[in-house]
Every structure is written in structure tokens, then in C-alpha cells.
């Protein structure tokens, strides 16, 4: 058992080791920093594909635009929640923040499947094309998750698993938002299932690996 | 949303010192004043003020013990939780935002460390139970096998020490194995006594983790 005297000597030792530290930036600012990488990817994709096909799809089928808005907001909310939860003393309730936009994302995507007509400039994805969507979402999620885990390790995530789940959701939602720029397929059950599978893979991979990477030392 | 860009989800925590300063109608209670003082000390510590840092850490011990006790940590393990929490506070002191409650920040870290202590205690108990069972089944263990086991334990300890980071290994070798005093070890290694002591704490924690699978 450690003696109280030993508490005093530890405090003196820690005092002797003290150096000034740069305070962690507020969570919202760190979220903006992470979103800058998402924005950079978006600009590259827009430079390559242009925004016209995306805007035409949205004008023709507003449910696609709502789904895209839901995905973007889910990414922002999940990232903000992850950065906030990585600061000790912040309420666990932050983990619920991405729920409303995620419901919009899932709801609008699901409603799109009920449409009986095709959105302009789209077709129904074949199984092979759906697989490309999966690779796109998983592929973009890797650098986005890696950056967020790296940023979060500078904080102190006392709930590593919950934080890692939010990292996965933020990365997958951001990747699904980026996919919207070049996604020439209409909402359909197969496509929706592929997207759900991709998001599930990213969230599960983050929970499995990120939880360990974020665990307090 | 509040001025610092955060949602009101953390409304259950104490308001920021700025907010409280703006409402002078009700005098702050002694505990509120004490907390405000701790927040100010920690803010000064982040800027490198050693006196403020030692004060806030000393003032934190009672709170850490209270949190650990509430989590169900046994009395004889409270100081372990205190020390683990103080080491974590030292490592993550940059994450404290002086606009928010110091006590809530500290309690979250202490609570985490208390849970870690309870888990490692549970693991140790299970292992000891298992060992007793093993002893019952092999009551006639001779000296030769006990010797072999001791040698194996010593080898595992040597290997674990060899894997420590250089600073921690040095602290264990000088203070633990050669039984030098802090002053002697500091003179011998050219490091500050404080740094040696912190390294020893960290090394012992790492060794406990490696030898008992507590990490």
C-alpha cells in the first residue's frame, strides 16, 4: 500500500518535472481541422467530376439531396462528439449528437428506394458497381480515421471504445458524403445495403483497432 | 450553444468562472470558491507555475480518494488510485480547459483510474484463486521445482526490465536493484531526483502490467 507521504513525494517529483504546456484547442476547432481534410478531398473530386451531374441528380430527386445533407451533418456531428468526448469530464450525452442527422441520412436514403422513377443521369448499380461504392467508402475512411485517431491521441479519451465508434461513424459518413459527388446511381435496395455494409465495416474496424489505439496509457 | 462553441449538454457541470463572476448577487459557497481556486491553480500550472501545480495536486488528493471510494475501491488501494490519477493528470494536464470545472475534469480521470484498479484487483484475485487450486493439486512440490520456478520468475523480471524505456530502466536499476538513494542515483545518472522518482513510478506500473497482464 502506498503511504500518504509517498503522495507528497510524488507531487513534489511531478512539480520538479513541470514544464509549460500548450493547451488543447477547443473540440469544435479540432473538428474544423479534421473537416479541412474532408473538404480537400471534396475539392479534388469536384475538380475531377464537376458539380453539374450531382446538382442535376439532386434537383430531379430531392430525397438524394436530403440523404447527402444527412450524411454531411452526421460526419460533422460524430466528429464533434468524438473530439468532445476525448476531453475528461465532458458528458457522455455528446455521443447522441449524431443520432438526428443519422436518422435523416438513413430515412432519406430509405425513402429513395420507394421511388418508382429514376433520378436524372443515374442508373441502378449492378453488383460490381455497388462493390466499387464499398471500396470508395472504405478507402476514403482509412486516411480520415487515421487522422482523427492521431488527433484524438493528443487528448485523453477516457471512453476509448465509444470514441472509436464515433470516429468510425464520422469517417464513414464523410466518405459517403464524398461519394455523393461522383455517385451516378439511384437509390436502390442493393446500393443502400452496400453503403450500409461499408459504413458497418468502417465503424467495426475502428471499434476493434481504434479502441485499443485510444485506450489511456 | 454557449459562447465557447459547446452545446449545453454539459449543463450539469459547474458554470465557467466568467459566468459566475457575472452573477455577484449570490455569494459563492466555500466549496465553489475552493474549486475556482483549483481551476486557477491548474491554469497557472499549465503555464509552468510549479507552486500552483503542487498546490492543486495536493488539493486534489481528497477528491480523488472520494471518487475512488464511491467507485468501491478498498481503503488500502486508495493511495494507488491517487498516485495513478496524479500521474495521468500530469500527462494530460494540457487537456484541462480553465473555462470549465476542474473538479469534473479531475473526477473523470480519477473515476477511470479507480475502475482500472478494480479490474486489476479482480484479475489478481482470480489468479490467486487459481494458484491456490494448483497448489492443492501438487502439495508435494519439492525444492528443486520451487527453485526452478524462482529462477523462471527472476528471468521474466529481468526480461521485463530490459524491455522498459531507457529512463525507466535506469531508475529501476539505480533505485530498485542497486538500492542507491535518490541523491546518489541522481548524481550517478545526471538526472534530477524528481525525474528519477517519476520514472520509477512509471516503471513499476509497467512491470506490474507485464508480469501480471494488467494492461
mmCIF file of C-alpha atoms in Angstrom, chain A residues 1-4 6-24 26 28 80 84 86-95 97 153-156 158-160 216-217, chain B residues 4-7 9-10 13 43 45-50 53-54 57-58 76 79-80 82-83 86-87 90-96 98 100 104-105 108-109 112-113 192 194 197-198 201-202 205:
data_model
loop_
_atom_site.group_PDB
_atom_site.id
_atom_site.type_symbol
_atom_site.label_atom_id
_atom_site.label_comp_id
_atom_site.label_asym_id
_atom_site.label_seq_id
_atom_site.Cartn_x
_atom_site.Cartn_y
_atom_site.Cartn_z
ATOM 1 C CA UNK A 1 0.000 0.000 0.000
ATOM 2 C CA UNK A 2 1.283 3.448 -0.845
ATOM 3 C CA UNK A 3 1.720 5.779 2.114
ATOM 4 C CA UNK A 4 0.333 9.330 2.200
ATOM 5 C CA UNK A 6 4.564 8.907 -0.867
ATOM 6 C CA UNK A 7 1.709 11.020 -2.349
ATOM 7 C CA UNK A 8 3.561 14.110 -1.187
ATOM 8 C CA UNK A 9 6.851 12.957 -2.665
ATOM 9 C CA UNK A 10 5.139 12.086 -5.970
ATOM 10 C CA UNK A 11 3.567 15.559 -6.062
ATOM 11 C CA UNK A 12 6.983 17.117 -5.411
ATOM 12 C CA UNK A 13 8.514 14.937 -8.144
ATOM 13 C CA UNK A 14 5.797 15.886 -10.648
ATOM 14 C CA UNK A 15 6.273 19.544 -9.694
ATOM 15 C CA UNK A 16 10.001 19.237 -10.395
ATOM 16 C CA UNK A 17 9.172 17.805 -13.837
ATOM 17 C CA UNK A 18 6.664 20.554 -14.701
ATOM 18 C CA UNK A 19 7.090 22.388 -17.980
ATOM 19 C CA UNK A 20 4.587 24.767 -19.608
ATOM 20 C CA UNK A 21 2.134 23.031 -21.942
ATOM 21 C CA UNK A 22 0.190 24.221 -24.959
ATOM 22 C CA UNK A 23 -3.486 23.905 -24.102
ATOM 23 C CA UNK A 24 -5.578 21.613 -26.277
ATOM 24 C CA UNK A 26 -11.440 23.501 -28.201
ATOM 25 C CA UNK A 28 -15.115 22.480 -32.295
ATOM 26 C CA UNK A 80 -17.522 16.974 -32.914
ATOM 27 C CA UNK A 84 -15.526 16.483 -27.171
ATOM 28 C CA UNK A 86 -11.891 12.851 -25.710
ATOM 29 C CA UNK A 87 -11.687 15.625 -23.095
ATOM 30 C CA UNK A 88 -12.067 14.342 -19.500
ATOM 31 C CA UNK A 89 -15.176 15.498 -17.688
ATOM 32 C CA UNK A 90 -17.394 16.018 -20.723
ATOM 33 C CA UNK A 91 -20.852 14.469 -20.652
ATOM 34 C CA UNK A 92 -21.475 11.080 -22.251
ATOM 35 C CA UNK A 93 -24.663 12.623 -23.727
ATOM 36 C CA UNK A 94 -22.482 14.071 -26.514
ATOM 37 C CA UNK A 95 -22.453 10.594 -28.068
ATOM 38 C CA UNK A 97 -25.361 14.207 -31.119
ATOM 39 C CA UNK A 153 -4.428 10.631 -29.078
ATOM 40 C CA UNK A 154 -3.220 14.093 -28.116
ATOM 41 C CA UNK A 155 -6.322 14.420 -25.933
ATOM 42 C CA UNK A 156 -7.345 11.881 -23.290
ATOM 43 C CA UNK A 158 -11.361 8.022 -21.190
ATOM 44 C CA UNK A 159 -14.070 6.123 -23.104
ATOM 45 C CA UNK A 160 -11.930 4.722 -25.922
ATOM 46 C CA UNK A 216 -5.488 5.647 -21.983
ATOM 47 C CA UNK A 217 -1.928 4.689 -21.086
ATOM 48 C CA UNK B 4 -17.206 28.875 -26.354
ATOM 49 C CA UNK B 5 -18.946 26.913 -29.085
ATOM 50 C CA UNK B 6 -20.121 23.981 -26.974
ATOM 51 C CA UNK B 7 -23.624 22.679 -26.647
ATOM 52 C CA UNK B 9 -25.073 19.079 -22.958
ATOM 53 C CA UNK B 10 -22.568 19.658 -20.150
ATOM 54 C CA UNK B 13 -21.264 20.719 -14.605
ATOM 55 C CA UNK B 43 -4.419 27.207 -15.332
ATOM 56 C CA UNK B 45 0.335 25.171 -13.739
ATOM 57 C CA UNK B 46 -0.323 24.828 -17.472
ATOM 58 C CA UNK B 47 1.795 27.951 -17.885
ATOM 59 C CA UNK B 48 4.580 26.358 -15.814
ATOM 60 C CA UNK B 49 3.889 27.663 -12.262
ATOM 61 C CA UNK B 50 5.308 24.896 -10.065
ATOM 62 C CA UNK B 53 0.801 22.921 -9.605
ATOM 63 C CA UNK B 54 1.902 21.331 -6.327
ATOM 64 C CA UNK B 57 -2.289 18.346 -6.885
ATOM 65 C CA UNK B 58 -2.188 18.312 -3.073
ATOM 66 C CA UNK B 76 -5.847 0.009 1.258
ATOM 67 C CA UNK B 79 -3.442 5.665 -2.469
ATOM 68 C CA UNK B 80 -2.599 3.570 -5.531
ATOM 69 C CA UNK B 82 -4.441 8.600 -6.074
ATOM 70 C CA UNK B 83 -0.949 8.117 -7.491
ATOM 71 C CA UNK B 86 -1.823 12.149 -10.337
ATOM 72 C CA UNK B 87 0.458 10.600 -12.977
ATOM 73 C CA UNK B 90 0.477 15.177 -15.165
ATOM 74 C CA UNK B 91 0.451 13.541 -18.610
ATOM 75 C CA UNK B 92 -2.822 15.090 -19.816
ATOM 76 C CA UNK B 93 -2.768 18.437 -17.997
ATOM 77 C CA UNK B 94 -2.922 20.204 -21.383
ATOM 78 C CA UNK B 95 -6.488 18.875 -21.858
ATOM 79 C CA UNK B 96 -7.875 20.942 -18.965
ATOM 80 C CA UNK B 98 -9.841 26.654 -17.416
ATOM 81 C CA UNK B 100 -14.736 24.567 -17.338
ATOM 82 C CA UNK B 104 -15.399 17.453 -13.136
ATOM 83 C CA UNK B 105 -12.210 17.064 -15.199
ATOM 84 C CA UNK B 108 -13.494 11.815 -14.704
ATOM 85 C CA UNK B 109 -9.802 10.843 -14.669
ATOM 86 C CA UNK B 112 -11.312 5.892 -14.844
ATOM 87 C CA UNK B 113 -8.270 5.041 -12.731
ATOM 88 C CA UNK B 192 17.012 15.249 -11.437
ATOM 89 C CA UNK B 194 12.192 14.205 -9.335
ATOM 90 C CA UNK B 197 11.167 9.168 -8.983
ATOM 91 C CA UNK B 198 8.537 9.683 -11.680
ATOM 92 C CA UNK B 201 6.662 5.051 -10.594
ATOM 93 C CA UNK B 202 6.073 4.537 -14.294
ATOM 94 C CA UNK B 205 3.431 0.311 -13.171
#
